[in-house]
Coordinates of C-alpha atoms and ligand atoms in Angstrom, one line a residue:
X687 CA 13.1 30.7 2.2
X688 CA 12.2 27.8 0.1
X689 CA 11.9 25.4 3.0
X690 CA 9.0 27.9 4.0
X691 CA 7.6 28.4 0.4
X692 CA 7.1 24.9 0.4
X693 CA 5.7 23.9 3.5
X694 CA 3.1 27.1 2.7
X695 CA 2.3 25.1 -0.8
X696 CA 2.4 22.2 0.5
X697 CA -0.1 19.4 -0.8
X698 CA -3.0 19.9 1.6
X699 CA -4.4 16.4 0.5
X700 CA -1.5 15.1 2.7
X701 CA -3.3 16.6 5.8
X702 CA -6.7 14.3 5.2
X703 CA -6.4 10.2 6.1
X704 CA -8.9 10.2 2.9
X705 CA -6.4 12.0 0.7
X706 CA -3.0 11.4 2.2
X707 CA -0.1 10.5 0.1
X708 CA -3.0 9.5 -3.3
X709 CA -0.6 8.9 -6.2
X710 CA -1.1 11.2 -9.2
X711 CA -3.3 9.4 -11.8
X712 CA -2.0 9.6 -15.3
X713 CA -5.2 10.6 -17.3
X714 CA -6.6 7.8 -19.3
X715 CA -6.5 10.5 -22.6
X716 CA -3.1 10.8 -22.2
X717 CA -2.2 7.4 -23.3
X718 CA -3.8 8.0 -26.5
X719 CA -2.2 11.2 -27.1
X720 CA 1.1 10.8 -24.8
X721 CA 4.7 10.0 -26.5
X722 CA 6.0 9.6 -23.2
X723 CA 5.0 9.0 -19.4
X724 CA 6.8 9.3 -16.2
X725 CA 10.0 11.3 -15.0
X726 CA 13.2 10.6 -17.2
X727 CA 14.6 14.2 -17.2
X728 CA 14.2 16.5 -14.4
X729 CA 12.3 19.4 -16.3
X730 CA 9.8 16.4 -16.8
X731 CA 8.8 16.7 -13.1
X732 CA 6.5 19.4 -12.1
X733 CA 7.0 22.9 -10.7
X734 CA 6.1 21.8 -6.9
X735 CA 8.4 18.6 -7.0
X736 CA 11.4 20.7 -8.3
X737 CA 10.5 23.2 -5.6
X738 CA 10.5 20.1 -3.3
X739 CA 13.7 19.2 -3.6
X740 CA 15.3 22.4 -3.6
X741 CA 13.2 22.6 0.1
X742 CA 15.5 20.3 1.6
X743 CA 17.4 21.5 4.8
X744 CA 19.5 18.0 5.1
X745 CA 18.3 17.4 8.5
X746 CA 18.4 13.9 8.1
X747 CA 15.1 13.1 9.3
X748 CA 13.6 11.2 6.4
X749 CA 16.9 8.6 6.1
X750 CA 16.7 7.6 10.1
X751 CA 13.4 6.5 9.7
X752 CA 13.6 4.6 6.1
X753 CA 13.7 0.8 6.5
X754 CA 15.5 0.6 2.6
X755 CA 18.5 2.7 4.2
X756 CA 18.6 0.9 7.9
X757 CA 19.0 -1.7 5.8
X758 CA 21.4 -1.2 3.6
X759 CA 20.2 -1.1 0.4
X760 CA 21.6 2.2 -2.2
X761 CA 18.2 4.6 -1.1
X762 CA 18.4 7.4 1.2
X763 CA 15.4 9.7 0.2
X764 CA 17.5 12.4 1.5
X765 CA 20.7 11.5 -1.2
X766 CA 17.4 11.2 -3.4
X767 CA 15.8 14.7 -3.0
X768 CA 19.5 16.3 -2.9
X769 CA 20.4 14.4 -6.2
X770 CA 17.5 15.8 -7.7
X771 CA 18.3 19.0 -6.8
X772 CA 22.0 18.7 -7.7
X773 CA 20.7 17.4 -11.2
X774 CA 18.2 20.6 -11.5
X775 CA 21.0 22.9 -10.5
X776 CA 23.1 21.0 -13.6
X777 CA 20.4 21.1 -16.3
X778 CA 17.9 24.3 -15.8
X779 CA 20.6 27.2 -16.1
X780 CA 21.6 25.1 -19.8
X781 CA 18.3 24.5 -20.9
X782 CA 16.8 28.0 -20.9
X783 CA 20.0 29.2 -22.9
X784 CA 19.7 26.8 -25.2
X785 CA 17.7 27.2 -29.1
X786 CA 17.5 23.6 -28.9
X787 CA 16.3 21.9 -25.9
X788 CA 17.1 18.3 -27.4
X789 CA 20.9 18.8 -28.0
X790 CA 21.4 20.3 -24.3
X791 CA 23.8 17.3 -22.7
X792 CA 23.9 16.7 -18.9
X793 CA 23.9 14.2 -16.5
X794 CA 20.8 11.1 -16.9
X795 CA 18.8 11.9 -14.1
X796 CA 18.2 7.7 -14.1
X797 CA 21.0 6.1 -13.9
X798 CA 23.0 9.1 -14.0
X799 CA 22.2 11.3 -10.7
X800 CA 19.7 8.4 -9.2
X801 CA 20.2 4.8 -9.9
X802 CA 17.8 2.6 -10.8
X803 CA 18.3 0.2 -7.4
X804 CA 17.5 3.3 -5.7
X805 CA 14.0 4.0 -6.4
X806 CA 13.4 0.0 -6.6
X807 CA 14.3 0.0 -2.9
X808 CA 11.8 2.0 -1.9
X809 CA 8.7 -0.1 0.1
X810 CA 6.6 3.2 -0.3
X811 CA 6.4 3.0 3.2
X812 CA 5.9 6.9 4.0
X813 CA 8.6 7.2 6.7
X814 CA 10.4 9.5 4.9
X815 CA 7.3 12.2 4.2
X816 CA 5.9 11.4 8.0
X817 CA 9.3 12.8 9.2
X818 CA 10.0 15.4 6.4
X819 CA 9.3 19.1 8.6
X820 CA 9.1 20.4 5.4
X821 CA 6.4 18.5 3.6
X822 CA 8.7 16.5 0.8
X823 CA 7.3 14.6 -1.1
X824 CA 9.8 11.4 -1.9
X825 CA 7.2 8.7 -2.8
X826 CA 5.8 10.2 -5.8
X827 CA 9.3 11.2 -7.2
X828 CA 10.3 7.4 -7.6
X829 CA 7.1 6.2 -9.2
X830 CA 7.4 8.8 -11.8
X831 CA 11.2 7.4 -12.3
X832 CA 9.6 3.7 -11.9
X833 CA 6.4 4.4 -14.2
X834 CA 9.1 5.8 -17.0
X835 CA 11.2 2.2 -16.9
X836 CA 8.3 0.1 -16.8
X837 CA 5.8 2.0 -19.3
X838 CA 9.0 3.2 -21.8
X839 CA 11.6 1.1 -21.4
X840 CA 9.9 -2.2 -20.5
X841 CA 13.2 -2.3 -18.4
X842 CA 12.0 -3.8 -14.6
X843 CA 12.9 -7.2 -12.6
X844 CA 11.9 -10.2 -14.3
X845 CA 10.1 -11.3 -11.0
X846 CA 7.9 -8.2 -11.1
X847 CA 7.4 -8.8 -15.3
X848 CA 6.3 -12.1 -14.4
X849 CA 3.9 -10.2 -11.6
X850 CA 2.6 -8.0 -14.0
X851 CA 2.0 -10.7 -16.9
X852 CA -0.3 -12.8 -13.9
X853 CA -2.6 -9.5 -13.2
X854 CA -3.0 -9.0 -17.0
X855 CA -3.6 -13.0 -17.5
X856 CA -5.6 -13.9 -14.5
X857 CA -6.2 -10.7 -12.5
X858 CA -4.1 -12.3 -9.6
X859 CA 0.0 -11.8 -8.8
X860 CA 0.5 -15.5 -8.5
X861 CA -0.9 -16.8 -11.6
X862 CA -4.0 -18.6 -10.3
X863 CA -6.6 -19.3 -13.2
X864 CA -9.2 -16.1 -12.3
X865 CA -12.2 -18.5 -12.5
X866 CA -10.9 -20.2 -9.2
X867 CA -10.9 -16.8 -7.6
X868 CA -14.3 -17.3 -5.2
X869 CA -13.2 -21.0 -4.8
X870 CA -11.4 -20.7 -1.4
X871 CA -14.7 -19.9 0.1
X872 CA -16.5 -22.7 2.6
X873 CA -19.9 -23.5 1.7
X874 CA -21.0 -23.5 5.7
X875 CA -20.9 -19.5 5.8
X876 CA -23.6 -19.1 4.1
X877 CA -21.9 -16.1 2.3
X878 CA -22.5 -15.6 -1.3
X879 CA -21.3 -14.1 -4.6
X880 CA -22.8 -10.8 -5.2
X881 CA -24.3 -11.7 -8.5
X882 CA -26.2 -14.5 -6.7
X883 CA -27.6 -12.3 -3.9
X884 CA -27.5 -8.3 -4.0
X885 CA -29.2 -7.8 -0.5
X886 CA -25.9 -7.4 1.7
X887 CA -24.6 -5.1 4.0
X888 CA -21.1 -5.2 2.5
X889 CA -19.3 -6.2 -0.2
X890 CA -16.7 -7.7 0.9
X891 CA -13.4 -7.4 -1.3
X892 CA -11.5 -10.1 -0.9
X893 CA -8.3 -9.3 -2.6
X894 CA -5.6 -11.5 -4.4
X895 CA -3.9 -12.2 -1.0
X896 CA -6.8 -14.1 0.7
X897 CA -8.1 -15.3 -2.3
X898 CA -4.9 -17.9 -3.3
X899 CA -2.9 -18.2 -0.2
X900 CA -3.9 -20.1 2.2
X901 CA -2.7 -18.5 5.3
X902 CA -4.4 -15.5 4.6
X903 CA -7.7 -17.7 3.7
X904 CA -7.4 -18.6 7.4
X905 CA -7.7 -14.7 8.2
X906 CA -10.6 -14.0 5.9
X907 CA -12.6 -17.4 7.2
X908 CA -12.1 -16.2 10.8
X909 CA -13.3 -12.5 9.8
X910 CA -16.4 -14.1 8.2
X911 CA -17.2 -16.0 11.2
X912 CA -17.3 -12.2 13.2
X913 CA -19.4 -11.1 11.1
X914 CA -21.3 -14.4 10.8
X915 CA -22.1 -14.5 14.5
X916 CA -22.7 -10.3 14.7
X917 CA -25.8 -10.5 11.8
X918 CA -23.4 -9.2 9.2
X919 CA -24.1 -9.8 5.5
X920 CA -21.5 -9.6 3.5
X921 CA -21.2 -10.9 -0.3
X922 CA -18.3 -11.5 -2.6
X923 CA -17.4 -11.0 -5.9
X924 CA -15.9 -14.4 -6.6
X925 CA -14.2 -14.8 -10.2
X926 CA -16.1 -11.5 -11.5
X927 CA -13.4 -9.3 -8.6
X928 CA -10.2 -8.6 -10.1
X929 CA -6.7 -7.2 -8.0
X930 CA -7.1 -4.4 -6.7
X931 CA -4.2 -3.4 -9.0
X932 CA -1.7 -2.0 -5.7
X933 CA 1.5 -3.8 -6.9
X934 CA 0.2 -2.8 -10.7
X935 CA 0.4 1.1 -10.0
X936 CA 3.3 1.2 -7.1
X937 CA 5.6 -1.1 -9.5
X938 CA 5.0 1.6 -12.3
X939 CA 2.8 0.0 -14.3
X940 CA -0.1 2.3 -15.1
X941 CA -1.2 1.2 -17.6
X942 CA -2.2 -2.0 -15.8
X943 CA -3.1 -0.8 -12.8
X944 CA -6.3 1.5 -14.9
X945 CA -7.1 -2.0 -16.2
X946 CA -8.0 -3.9 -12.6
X947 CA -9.4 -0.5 -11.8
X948 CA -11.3 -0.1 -14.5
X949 CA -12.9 -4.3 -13.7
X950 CA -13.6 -3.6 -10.3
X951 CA -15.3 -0.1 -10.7
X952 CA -17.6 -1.2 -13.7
X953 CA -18.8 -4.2 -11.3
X954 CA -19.1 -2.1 -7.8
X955 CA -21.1 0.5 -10.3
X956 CA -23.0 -1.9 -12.0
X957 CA -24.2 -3.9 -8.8
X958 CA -24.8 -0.4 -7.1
X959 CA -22.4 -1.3 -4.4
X960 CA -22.4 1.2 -1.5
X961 CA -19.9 0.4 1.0
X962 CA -17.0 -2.1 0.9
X963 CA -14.7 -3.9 3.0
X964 CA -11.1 -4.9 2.9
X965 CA -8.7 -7.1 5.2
X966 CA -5.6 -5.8 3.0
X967 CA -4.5 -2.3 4.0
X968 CA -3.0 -2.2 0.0
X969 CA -6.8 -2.7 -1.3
X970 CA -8.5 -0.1 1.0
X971 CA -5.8 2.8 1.1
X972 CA -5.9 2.0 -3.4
X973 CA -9.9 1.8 -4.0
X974 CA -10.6 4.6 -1.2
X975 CA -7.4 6.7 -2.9
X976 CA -6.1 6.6 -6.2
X977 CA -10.1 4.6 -7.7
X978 CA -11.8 7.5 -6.5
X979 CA -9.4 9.6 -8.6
X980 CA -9.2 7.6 -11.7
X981 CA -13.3 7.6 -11.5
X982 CA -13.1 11.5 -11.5
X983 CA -11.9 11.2 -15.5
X984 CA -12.3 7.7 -16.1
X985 CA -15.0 5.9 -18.7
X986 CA -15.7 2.0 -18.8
X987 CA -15.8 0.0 -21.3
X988 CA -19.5 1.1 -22.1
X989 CA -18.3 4.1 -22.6
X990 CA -19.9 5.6 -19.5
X991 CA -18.1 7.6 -17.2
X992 CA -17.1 5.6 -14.1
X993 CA -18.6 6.6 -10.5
X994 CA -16.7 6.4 -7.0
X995 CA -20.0 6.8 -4.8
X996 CA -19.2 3.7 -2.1
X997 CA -17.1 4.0 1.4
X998 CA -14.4 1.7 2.2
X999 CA -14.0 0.1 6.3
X1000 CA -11.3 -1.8 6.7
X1001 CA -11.9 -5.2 9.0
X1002 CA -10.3 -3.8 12.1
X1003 CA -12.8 -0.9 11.9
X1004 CA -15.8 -2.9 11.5
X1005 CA -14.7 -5.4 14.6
X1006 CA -13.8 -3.0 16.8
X1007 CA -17.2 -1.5 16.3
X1008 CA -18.7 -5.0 16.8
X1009 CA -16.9 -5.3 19.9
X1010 CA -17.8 -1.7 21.0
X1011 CA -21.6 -2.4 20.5
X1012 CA -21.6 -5.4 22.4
X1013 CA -22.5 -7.8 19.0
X1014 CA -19.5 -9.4 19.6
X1015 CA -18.6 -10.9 23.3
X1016 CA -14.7 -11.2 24.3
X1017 CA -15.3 -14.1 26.6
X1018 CA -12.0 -16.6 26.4
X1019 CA -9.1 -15.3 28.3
X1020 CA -5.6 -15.2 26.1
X1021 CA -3.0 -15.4 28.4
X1022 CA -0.3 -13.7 26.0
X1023 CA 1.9 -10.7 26.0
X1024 CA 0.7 -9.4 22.6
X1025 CA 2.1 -6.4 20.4
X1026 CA 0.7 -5.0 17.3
X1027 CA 2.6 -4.1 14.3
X1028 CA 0.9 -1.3 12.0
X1029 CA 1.1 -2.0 8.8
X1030 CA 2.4 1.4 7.0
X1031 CA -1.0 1.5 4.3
X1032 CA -3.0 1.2 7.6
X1033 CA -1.2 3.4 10.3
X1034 CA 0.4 6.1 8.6
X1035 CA -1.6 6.4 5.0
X1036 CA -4.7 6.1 6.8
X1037 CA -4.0 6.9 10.2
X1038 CA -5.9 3.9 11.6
X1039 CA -4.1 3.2 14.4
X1040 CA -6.6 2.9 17.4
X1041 CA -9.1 0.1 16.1
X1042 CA -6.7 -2.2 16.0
X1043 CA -5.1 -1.4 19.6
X1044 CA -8.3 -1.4 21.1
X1045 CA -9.8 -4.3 19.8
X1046 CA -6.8 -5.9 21.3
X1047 CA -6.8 -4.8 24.6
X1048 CA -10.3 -5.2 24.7
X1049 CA -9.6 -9.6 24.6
X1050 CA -9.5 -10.8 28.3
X1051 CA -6.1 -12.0 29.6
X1052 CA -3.8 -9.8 26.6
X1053 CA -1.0 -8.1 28.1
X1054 CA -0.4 -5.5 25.3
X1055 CA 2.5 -4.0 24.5
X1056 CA 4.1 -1.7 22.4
X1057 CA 7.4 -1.6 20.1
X1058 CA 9.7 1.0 19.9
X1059 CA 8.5 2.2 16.4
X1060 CA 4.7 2.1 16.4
X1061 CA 1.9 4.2 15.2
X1062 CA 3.5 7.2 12.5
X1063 CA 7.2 5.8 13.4
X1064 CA 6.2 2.3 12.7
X1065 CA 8.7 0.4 10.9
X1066 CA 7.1 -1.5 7.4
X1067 CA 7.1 -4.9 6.7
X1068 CA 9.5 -5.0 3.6
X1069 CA 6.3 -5.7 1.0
X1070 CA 4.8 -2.6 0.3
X1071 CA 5.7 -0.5 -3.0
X1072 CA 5.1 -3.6 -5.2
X1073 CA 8.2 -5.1 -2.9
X1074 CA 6.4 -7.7 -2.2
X1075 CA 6.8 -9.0 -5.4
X1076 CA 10.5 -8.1 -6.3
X1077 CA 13.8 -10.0 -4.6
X1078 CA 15.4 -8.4 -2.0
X1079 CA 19.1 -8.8 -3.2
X1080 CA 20.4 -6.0 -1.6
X1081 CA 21.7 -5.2 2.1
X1082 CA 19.8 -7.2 5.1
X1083 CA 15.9 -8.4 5.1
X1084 CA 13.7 -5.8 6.3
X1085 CA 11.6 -8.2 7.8
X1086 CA 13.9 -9.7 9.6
X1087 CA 15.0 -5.9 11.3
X1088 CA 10.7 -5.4 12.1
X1089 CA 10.3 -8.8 13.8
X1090 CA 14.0 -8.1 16.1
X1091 CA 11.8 -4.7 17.0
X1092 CA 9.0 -7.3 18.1
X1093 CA 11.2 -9.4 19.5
X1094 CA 12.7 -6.9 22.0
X1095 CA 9.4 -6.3 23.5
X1096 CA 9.2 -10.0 25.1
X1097 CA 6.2 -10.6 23.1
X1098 CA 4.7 -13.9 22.4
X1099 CA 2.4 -13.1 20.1
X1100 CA 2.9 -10.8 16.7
X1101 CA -0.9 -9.3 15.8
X1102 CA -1.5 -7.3 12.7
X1103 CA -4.3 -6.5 10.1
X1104 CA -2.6 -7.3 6.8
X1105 CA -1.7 -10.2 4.8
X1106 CA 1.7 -8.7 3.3
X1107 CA 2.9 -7.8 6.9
X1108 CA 1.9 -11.4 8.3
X1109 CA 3.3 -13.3 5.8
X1110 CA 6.9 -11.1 5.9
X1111 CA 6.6 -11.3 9.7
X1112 CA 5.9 -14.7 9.6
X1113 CA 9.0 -15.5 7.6
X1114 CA 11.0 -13.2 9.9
X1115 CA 10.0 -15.4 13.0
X1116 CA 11.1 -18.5 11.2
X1117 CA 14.0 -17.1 9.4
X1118 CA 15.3 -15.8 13.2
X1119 CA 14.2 -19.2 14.7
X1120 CA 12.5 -17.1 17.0
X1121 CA 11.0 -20.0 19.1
X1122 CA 8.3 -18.3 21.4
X1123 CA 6.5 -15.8 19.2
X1124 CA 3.6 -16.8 16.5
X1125 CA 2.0 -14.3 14.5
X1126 CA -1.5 -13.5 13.9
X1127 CA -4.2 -11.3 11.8
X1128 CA -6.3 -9.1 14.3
X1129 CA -9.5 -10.8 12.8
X1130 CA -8.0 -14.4 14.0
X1131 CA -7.0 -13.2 17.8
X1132 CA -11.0 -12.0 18.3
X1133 CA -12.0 -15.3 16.2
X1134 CA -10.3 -17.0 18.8
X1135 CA -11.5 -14.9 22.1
X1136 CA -14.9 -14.7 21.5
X1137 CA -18.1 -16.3 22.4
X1138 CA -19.4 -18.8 19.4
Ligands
LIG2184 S1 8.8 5.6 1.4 FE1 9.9 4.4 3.0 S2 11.4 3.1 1.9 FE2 10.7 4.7 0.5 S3 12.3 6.3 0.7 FE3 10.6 6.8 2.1 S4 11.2 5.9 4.1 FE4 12.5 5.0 2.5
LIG2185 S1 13.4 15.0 6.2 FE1 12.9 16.4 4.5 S2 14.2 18.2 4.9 FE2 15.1 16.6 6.2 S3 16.7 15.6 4.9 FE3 14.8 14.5 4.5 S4 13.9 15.5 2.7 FE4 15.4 16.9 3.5

């Protein structure tokens, strides 16, 4: 009965690729008004996520397909849900007997009926909700617990404190002085910042990723030489961009994360920026998502209200467009057996999961091939859910279990379309001494293939 009550309230955002699995936004009011944010108790979660967990029919589902349980770490979202439940079941029947609500005594729900390492194992990777048949919700349910250590306690890894001191210092994860932000950029693209020059077709956001590391400079070079080659004018925002704030508001930092929004939407406002690309899947699925929700109730620093009135493509979507109307020519054959990895803020947040396939088979001489997980049962990285900036202490490497699935499919060459998957894949190809496989961005495989 409450299975059925919640799949018929079920979040119908989740049924959209331009709404599916947004994180809720803590109002910006609240935080002047607010003693506390985030879930530590259970009555501090809302009607529909108690229901949720009381939904649960223990099929199971939602732990085969997480890559935190398959590899050992202490999360099953289904031990999660029921836990919840368990606690709810504990607590509720106590606390509407009792005058005073503050002296009712149960279990903690953190660190009590959930631990901590729990809902830090989770990558975010939407597995669990994908598979759920009755429309749980898991993801939300350990930022709230996340957002309550982080925001109240100041209680989090000292690797993802050192993260979050970075974005608040230099707007970056790595600590790179902000000014140098534009400086990876070669002078012979002819690509430039978007204070210098308005009249572009795109923006394009660069992100932290390409901006400092060098491999994924390599990616964002070859994607600039595409669009280079099709007529494509793209500008930057150089040292004004800041990050896009993903690891800020999956790693339960809020607070943060309306910070880097705030930056980025005053400057894509201010320079009347229309439509915007990304090469990371973390910085579209964020500034399509949870910006356009923070602009709904948000005000800048002029105290204007902030506006969410651009579209976001991701690169794989422009290319395979470029390939489709013939700007681009596939011309050099690639004699590889090639298989594409879908990078979980791509495939299943955003359901983009043909662009990259085609564009793909569409290079001369590619032999593609599939894994066993791919498109909505793809298998993540190990980097998503602010992951990519925490150890990973516990149980076996989760990129190491995603490049075995690539691995098994005689591939030689590991494509995908985001820097956090390519540099965890990367690192599971070398940490496997797999000897005959290389990985590659999408982007760098057409670079490569077509006619200069
Ligand atoms: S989002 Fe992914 S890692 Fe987190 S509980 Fe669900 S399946 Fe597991
Ligand atoms: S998939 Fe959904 S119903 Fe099945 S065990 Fe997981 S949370 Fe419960």
């Amino acid at each position: 009965m409450i299975s059925s009550l919640n799949v018929y309230f079920g979040n119908l955002d989740n049924e959209k690729p331009e709404t599916k699995y947004t994180l809720k936004i803590i109002n910006p009011s609240e935080f002047e008004v607010s003693e506390s944010f985030g879930v530590a108790k259970v009555e501090d979660y809302t009607w529909k996520q108690l229901m949720d967990s009381d939904a649960c029919t223990r099929c199971g589902r939602c732990q085969d397909n997480c890559p935190a349980w398959l590899t050992e770490k202490p999360l099953s979202p289904k031990k999660l849900v029921n836990d919840i439940k368990d606690n709810m079941d504990e607590r509720m029947p106590k606390l509407m007997l009792a005058d005073d609500p503050a002296s009712v005594e149960t279990t903690p729900l953190i660190d009590g009926s959930v631990l901590a390492d729990e809902f830090w194992s989770c990558t975010n990777c939407g597995a669990c909700m994908e598979a759920c048949p009755v429309n749980i919700e898991h993801v939300q349910k350990m930022i709230d617990m996340r957002r309550y250590k982080v925001l109240m306690e100041g209680d989090m890894a000292p690797e993802l404190q050192t993260t979050f001191q970075n974005l608040e210092n230099n707007f970056n994860p790595y600590g790179f002085a902000f000014a140098e932000r534009g400086a990876w950029l070669p002078a012979d693209l002819g690509v430039k910042t978007i204070a210098e020059d308005q009249e572009v077709d795109y923006l394009y956001f660069v992100g932290s990723a390409a901006s400092y590391d060098k491999r994924s400079q390599k990616i964002a070079i070859a994607f600039l030489k595409i669009l280079q080659k099709a007529g494509v004018k793209v500008g930057i925002l150089g040292a004004e961009e800041a990050d896009s704030g993903d690891a800020a508001i999956r790693g339960g930092n809020e607070y943060l994360f309306h910070a880097l929004m705030t930056q980025n939407l005053e400057n894509f406002n201010a320079y009347g920026l229309k439509k915007i690309i990304c090469t990371c899947p973390h910085d579209y699925n964020v500034i399509k998502k949870e910006y356009k929700k923070f602009a709904a109730v948000g005000i800048g620093s002029d105290g204007n209200p902030l506006k969410h009135e651009f579209e976001e493509c991701h690169h794989t979507e422009i290319i395979s467009e470029l390939i489709k109307s013939g700007k681009i020519k596939l011309v050099n054959s690639l004699d590889h057996t090639v298989t594409y990895h879908d990078s979980c803020f791509l495939g299943r947040y955003n359901e983009i999961y043909s662009q990259p396939r085609d564009i793909l088979k569409a290079i001369p001489g590619v032999q593609f091939v599939e894994m066993s997980r791919h498109h909505d049962t793809s298998f993540c990285c190990g980097a998503g859910g602010a992951r990519m900036f925490l150890e990973e202490h516990l149980g076996t490497r989760v990129n190491q279990f995603r490049t075995k699935d690539a691995q098994s499919t005689g591939a030689t060459r590991l494509c995908t379309a985001c820097p956090f998957c390519m540099t965890m894949l990367s690192d599971g190809i070398i940490e496997l001494d797999i000897q005959n496989m290389e990985c590659y961005d999408v982007a760098e495989y057409v670079y490569n293939a077509m006619e200069k």
